[in-house]
Coordinates of C-alpha atoms in Angstrom, one line a residue:
X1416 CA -17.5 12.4 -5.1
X1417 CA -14.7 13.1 -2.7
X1418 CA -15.4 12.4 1.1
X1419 CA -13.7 15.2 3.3
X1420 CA -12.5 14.8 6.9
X1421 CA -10.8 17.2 9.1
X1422 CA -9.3 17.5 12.7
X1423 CA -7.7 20.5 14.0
X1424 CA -4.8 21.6 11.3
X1425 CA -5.4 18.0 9.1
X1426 CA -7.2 17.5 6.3
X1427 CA -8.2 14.2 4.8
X1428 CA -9.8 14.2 0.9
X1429 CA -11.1 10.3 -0.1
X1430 CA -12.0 9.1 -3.3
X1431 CA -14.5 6.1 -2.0
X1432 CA -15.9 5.7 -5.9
X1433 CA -12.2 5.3 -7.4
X1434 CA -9.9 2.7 -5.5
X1435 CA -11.2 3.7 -2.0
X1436 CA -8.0 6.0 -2.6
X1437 CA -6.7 9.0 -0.3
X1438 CA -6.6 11.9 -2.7
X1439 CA -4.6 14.5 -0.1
X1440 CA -3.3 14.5 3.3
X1441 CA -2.6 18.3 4.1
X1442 CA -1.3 19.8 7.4
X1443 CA -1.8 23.7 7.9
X1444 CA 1.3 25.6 9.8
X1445 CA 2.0 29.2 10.5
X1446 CA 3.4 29.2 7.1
X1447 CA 0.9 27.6 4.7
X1448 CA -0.2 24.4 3.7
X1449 CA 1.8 21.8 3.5
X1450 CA 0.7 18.0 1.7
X1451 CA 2.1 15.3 3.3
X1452 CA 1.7 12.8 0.3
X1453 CA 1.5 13.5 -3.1
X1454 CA -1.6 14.9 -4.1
X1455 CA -4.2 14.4 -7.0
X1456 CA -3.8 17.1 -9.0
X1457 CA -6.6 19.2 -9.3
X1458 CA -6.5 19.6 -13.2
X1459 CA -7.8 15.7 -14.0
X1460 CA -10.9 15.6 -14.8
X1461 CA -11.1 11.8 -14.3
X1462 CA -8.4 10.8 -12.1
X1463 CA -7.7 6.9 -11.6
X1464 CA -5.6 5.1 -8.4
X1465 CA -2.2 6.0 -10.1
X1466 CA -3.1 9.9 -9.8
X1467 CA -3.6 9.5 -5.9
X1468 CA -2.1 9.9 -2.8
X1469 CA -2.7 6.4 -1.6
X1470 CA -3.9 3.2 -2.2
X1471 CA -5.1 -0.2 -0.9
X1472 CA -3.5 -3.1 -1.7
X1473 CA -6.1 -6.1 -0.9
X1474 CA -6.5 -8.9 -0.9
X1475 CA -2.6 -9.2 -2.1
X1476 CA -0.1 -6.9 -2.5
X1477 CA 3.2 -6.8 -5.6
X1478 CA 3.2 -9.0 -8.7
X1479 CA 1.8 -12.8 -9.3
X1480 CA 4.2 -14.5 -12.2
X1481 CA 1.9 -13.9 -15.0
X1482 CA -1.4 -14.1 -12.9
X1483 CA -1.0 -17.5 -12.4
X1484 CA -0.8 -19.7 -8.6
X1485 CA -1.6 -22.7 -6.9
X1486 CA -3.0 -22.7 -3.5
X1487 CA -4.4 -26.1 -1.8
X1488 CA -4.9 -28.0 -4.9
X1489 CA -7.0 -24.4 -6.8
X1490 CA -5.3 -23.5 -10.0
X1491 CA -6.1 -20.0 -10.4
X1492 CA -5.3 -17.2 -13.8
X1493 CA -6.1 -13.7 -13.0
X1494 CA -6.1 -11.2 -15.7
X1495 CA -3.0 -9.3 -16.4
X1496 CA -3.0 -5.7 -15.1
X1497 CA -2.0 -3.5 -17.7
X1498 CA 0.9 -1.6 -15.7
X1499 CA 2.7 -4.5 -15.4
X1500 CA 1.3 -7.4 -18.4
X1501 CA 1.1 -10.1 -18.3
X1502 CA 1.3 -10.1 -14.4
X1503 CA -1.3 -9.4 -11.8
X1504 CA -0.7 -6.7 -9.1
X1505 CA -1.9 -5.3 -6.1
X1506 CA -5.1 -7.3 -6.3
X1507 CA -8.3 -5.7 -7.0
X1508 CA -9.2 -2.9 -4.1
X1509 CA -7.3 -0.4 -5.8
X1510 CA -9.5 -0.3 -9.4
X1511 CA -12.7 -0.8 -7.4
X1512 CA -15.5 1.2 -5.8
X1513 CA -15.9 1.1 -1.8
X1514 CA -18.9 1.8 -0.2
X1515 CA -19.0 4.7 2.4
X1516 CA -20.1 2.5 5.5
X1517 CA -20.0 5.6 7.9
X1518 CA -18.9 8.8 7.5
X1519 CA -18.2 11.9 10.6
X1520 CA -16.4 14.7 10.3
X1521 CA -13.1 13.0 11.1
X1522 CA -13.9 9.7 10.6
X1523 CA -14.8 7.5 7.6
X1524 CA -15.4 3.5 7.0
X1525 CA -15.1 2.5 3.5
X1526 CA -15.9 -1.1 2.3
X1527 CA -15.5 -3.7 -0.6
X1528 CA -16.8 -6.7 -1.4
X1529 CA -16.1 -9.6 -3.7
X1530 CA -17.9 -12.5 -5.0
X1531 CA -15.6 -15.5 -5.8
X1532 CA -18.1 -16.4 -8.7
X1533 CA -17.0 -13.1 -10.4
X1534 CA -15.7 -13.7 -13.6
X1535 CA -14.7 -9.8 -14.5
X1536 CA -12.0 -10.7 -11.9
X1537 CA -10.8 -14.7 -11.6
X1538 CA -10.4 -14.8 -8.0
X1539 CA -12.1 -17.5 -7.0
X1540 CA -12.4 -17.0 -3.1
X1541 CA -15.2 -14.2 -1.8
X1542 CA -13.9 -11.4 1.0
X1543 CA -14.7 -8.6 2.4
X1544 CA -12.0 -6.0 3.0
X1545 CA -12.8 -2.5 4.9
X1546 CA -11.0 1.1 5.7
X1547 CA -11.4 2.5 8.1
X1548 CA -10.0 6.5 8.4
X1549 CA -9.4 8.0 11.5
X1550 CA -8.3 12.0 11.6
X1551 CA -7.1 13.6 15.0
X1552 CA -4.7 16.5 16.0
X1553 CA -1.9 14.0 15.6
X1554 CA -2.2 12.4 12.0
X1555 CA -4.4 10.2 10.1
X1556 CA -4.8 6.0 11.0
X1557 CA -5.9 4.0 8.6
X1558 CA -7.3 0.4 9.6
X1559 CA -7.6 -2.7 7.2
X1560 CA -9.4 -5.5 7.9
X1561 CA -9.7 -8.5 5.3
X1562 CA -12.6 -11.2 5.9
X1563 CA -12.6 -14.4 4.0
X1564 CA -16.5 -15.3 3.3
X1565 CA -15.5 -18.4 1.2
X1566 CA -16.4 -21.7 2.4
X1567 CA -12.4 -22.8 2.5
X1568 CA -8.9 -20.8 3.5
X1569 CA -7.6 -18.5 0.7
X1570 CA -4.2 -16.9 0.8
X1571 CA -4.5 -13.3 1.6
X1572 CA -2.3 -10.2 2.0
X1573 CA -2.8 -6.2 3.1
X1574 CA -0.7 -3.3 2.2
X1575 CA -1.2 0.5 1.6
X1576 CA 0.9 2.0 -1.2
X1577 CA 1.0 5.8 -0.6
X1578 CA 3.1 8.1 -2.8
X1579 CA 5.6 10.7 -1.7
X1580 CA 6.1 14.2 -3.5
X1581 CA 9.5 16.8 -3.9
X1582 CA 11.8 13.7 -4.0
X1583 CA 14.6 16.2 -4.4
X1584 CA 14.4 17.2 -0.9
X1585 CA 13.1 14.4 1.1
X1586 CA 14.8 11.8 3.2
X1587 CA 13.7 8.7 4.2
X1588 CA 14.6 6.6 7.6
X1589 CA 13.9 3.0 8.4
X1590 CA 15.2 0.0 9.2
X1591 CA 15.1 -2.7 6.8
X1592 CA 17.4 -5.0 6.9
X1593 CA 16.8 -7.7 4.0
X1594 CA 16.2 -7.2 0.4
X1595 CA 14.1 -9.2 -1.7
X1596 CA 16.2 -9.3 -5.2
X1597 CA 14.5 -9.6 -8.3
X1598 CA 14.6 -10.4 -11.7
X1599 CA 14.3 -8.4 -15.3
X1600 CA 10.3 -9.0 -14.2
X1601 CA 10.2 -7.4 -11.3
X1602 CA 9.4 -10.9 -9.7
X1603 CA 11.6 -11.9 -5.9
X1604 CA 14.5 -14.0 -6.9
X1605 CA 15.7 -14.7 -2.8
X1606 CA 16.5 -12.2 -0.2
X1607 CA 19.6 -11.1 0.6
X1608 CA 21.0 -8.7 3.4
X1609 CA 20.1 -5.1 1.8
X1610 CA 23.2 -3.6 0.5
X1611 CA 24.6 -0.1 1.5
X1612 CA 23.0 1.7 -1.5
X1613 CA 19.6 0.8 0.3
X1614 CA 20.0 1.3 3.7
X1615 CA 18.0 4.2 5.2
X1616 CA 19.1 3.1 8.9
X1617 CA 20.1 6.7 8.8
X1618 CA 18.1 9.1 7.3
X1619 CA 19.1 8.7 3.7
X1620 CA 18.7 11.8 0.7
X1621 CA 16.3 9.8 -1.9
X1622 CA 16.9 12.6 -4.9
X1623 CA 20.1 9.9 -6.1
X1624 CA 18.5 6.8 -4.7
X1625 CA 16.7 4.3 -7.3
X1626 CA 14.4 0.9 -6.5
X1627 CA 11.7 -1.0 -6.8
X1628 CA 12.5 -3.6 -4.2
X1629 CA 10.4 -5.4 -0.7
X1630 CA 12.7 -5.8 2.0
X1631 CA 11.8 -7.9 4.8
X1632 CA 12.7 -7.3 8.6
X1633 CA 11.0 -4.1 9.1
X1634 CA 9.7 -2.4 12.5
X1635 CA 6.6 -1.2 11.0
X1636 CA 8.4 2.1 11.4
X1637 CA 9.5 4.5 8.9
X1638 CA 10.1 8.5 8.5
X1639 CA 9.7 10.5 5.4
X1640 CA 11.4 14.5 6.1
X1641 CA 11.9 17.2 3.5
X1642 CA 14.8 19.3 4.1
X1643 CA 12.9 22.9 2.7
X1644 CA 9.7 21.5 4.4
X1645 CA 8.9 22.3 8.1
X1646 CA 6.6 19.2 8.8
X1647 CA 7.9 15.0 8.4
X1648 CA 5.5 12.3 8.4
X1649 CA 6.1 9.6 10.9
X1650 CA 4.7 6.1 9.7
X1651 CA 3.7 3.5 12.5
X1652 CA 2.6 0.0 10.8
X1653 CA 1.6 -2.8 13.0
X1654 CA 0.9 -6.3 10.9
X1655 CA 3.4 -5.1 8.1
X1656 CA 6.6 -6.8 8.6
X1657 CA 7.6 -6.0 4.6
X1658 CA 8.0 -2.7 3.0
X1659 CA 8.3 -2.0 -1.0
X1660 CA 10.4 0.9 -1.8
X1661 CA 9.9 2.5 -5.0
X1662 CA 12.4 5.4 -6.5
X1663 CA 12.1 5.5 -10.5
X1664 CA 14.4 7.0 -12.0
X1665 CA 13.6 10.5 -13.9
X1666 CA 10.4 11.4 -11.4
X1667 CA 10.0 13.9 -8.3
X1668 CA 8.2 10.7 -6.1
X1669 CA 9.0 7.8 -4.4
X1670 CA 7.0 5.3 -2.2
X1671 CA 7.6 3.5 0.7
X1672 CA 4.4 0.6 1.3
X1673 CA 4.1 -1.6 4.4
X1674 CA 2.9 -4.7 3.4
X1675 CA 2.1 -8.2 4.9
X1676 CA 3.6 -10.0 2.5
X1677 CA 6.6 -10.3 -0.3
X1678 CA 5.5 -9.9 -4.3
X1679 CA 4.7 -13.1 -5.5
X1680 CA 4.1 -14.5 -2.3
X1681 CA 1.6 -17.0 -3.3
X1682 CA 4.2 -18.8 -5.5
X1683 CA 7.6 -18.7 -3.6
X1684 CA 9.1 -22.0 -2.0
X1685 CA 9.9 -20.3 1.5
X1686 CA 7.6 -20.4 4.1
X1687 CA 4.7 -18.6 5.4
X1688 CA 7.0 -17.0 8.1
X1689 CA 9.0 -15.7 6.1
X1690 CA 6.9 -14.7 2.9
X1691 CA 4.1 -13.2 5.5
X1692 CA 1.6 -14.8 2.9
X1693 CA -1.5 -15.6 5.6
X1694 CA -3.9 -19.0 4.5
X1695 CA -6.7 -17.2 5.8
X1696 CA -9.5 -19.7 6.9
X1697 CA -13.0 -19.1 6.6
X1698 CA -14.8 -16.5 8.0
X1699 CA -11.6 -15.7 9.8
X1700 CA -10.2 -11.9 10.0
X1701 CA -6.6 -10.3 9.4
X1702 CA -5.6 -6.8 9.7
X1703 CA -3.2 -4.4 8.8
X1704 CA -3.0 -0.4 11.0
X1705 CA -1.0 2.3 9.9
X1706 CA -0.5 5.7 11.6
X1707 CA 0.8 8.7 9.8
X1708 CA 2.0 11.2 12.6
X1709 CA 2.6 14.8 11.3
X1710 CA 5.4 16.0 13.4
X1711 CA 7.7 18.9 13.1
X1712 CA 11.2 18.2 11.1

């Protein structure tokens, strides 16, 4: 069942059984429709959190080294996901069910709960983690809020991972100055300034540009245009001082995800200041807001 919210010339579709995902993000103009992140397409009968627009990452974001951490003494082995085996990724929103909490006509709160004695999925810590969607005339915020309802702290991350469509056209600006590099794995090696080929200081053509990479030093604000599109999508993320930006090579997408934290977080030497991983204590709350403002090009 898809949850629909609209405000003025927005649309909002949500998938609250499949990931607590965004399906579409459309904005009307004098000349049509136009979607503002890459849509579900309307011929899959059963679509799953890859075939979205957008996706929670909760309660971590990126890869774990073959499911496998530490954290205050806990050795913990999560399951590998099978888009990245044997690693864990993106923890376990994305491939769950969320409960509709509330739902208006422009405004939705979606919820998920864990239970740390759940052995379909080895975390051991229970949390809470909520959505909530907010549609006016100038774009669509979305809130995350993570809850730890274990009885001691358990490191915790937030992130969205939305998907961007007609790579051939668009341009994306931000300003992120550090670059996480990474191994054959896909797993942080050190950070290092960001080199010229992935700097979007400017606003930077992405139909050439190809990475999977989290940089760190980032505003929280980043700009996704198309040159043969009349509408860009301004991005506003407050608790999200990382960004992954993913370009693969041979497809007509790209992402760019604000995140709290760097892949593998739970298992790099650095500290918490500059991983962003959070040891969030018991019945304590972190959050994560992102605005997408639809503004003209």
């Amino acid at each position: 069942m898809m949850l629909v919210l609209g405000q003025g010339d927005l649309e909002v579709r949500l998938a609250p059984a499949s990931g607590g995902c965004i399906a579409r993000f459309t904005a009307a103009h004098r000349g049509g429709v136009q979607q503002m992140l890459r849509p579900l397409p309307p011929s899959i009968a059963a679509p799953g959190p890859l075939d979205m627009a957008c996706y929670p990452l909760v309660p971590f974001s990126g890869r774990i080294t073959e499911g496998r951490f530490c954290f205050a003494g806990r050795a913990v082995q999560l399951p590998p996901d099978e888009i990245c085996a044997p690693h864990a990724i993106h923890g376990r929103g994305w491939q769950s069910a969320w409960e509709i909490v509330e739902a208006g006509a422009a405004d939705a709160r979606l919820r998920f709960r864990h239970d740390g004695d759940d052995r379909r999925w080895t975390w051991p810590w229970s949390f809470e983690a909520e959505q909530r969607f907010a549609l006016d005339e100038t774009g669509l915020a979305v809130t995350m809020r993570l809850t730890n309802r274990a009885r001691e702290a358990m490191p915790a991350g937030l992130g969205l991972h939305p998907f961007f469509e007609g790579r051939a056209t668009a341009r994306l600006t931000a300003h992120l100055p550090q670059v996480w590099e990474s191994d054959a794995r896909g797993i942080p090696t050190g950070m290092a300034p960001a080199p010229a080929q992935w700097s979007f200081d400017q606003s930077r053509a992405m139909r050439n540009v190809e990475v999977d990479h989290c940089f760190s030093g980032s505003d929280g604000h980043l700009q996704v245009a198309w040159d043969d599109r009349p509408l860009a999508l301004r991005i506003e993320a407050t608790g999200a001082p990382h960004a992954i930006v993913y370009a693969p090579p041979g497809e007509d997408f790209f992402c760019a995800e604000p995140v709290s934290h760097v892949p593998d977080a739970v298992n790099r030497p650095e500290p918490e200041s500059v991983t962003g991983l959070v040891a969030l204590a018991p019945g304590e709350t972190m959050e994560l807001v992102c605005r997408f403002r639809v503004a003209p090009r």
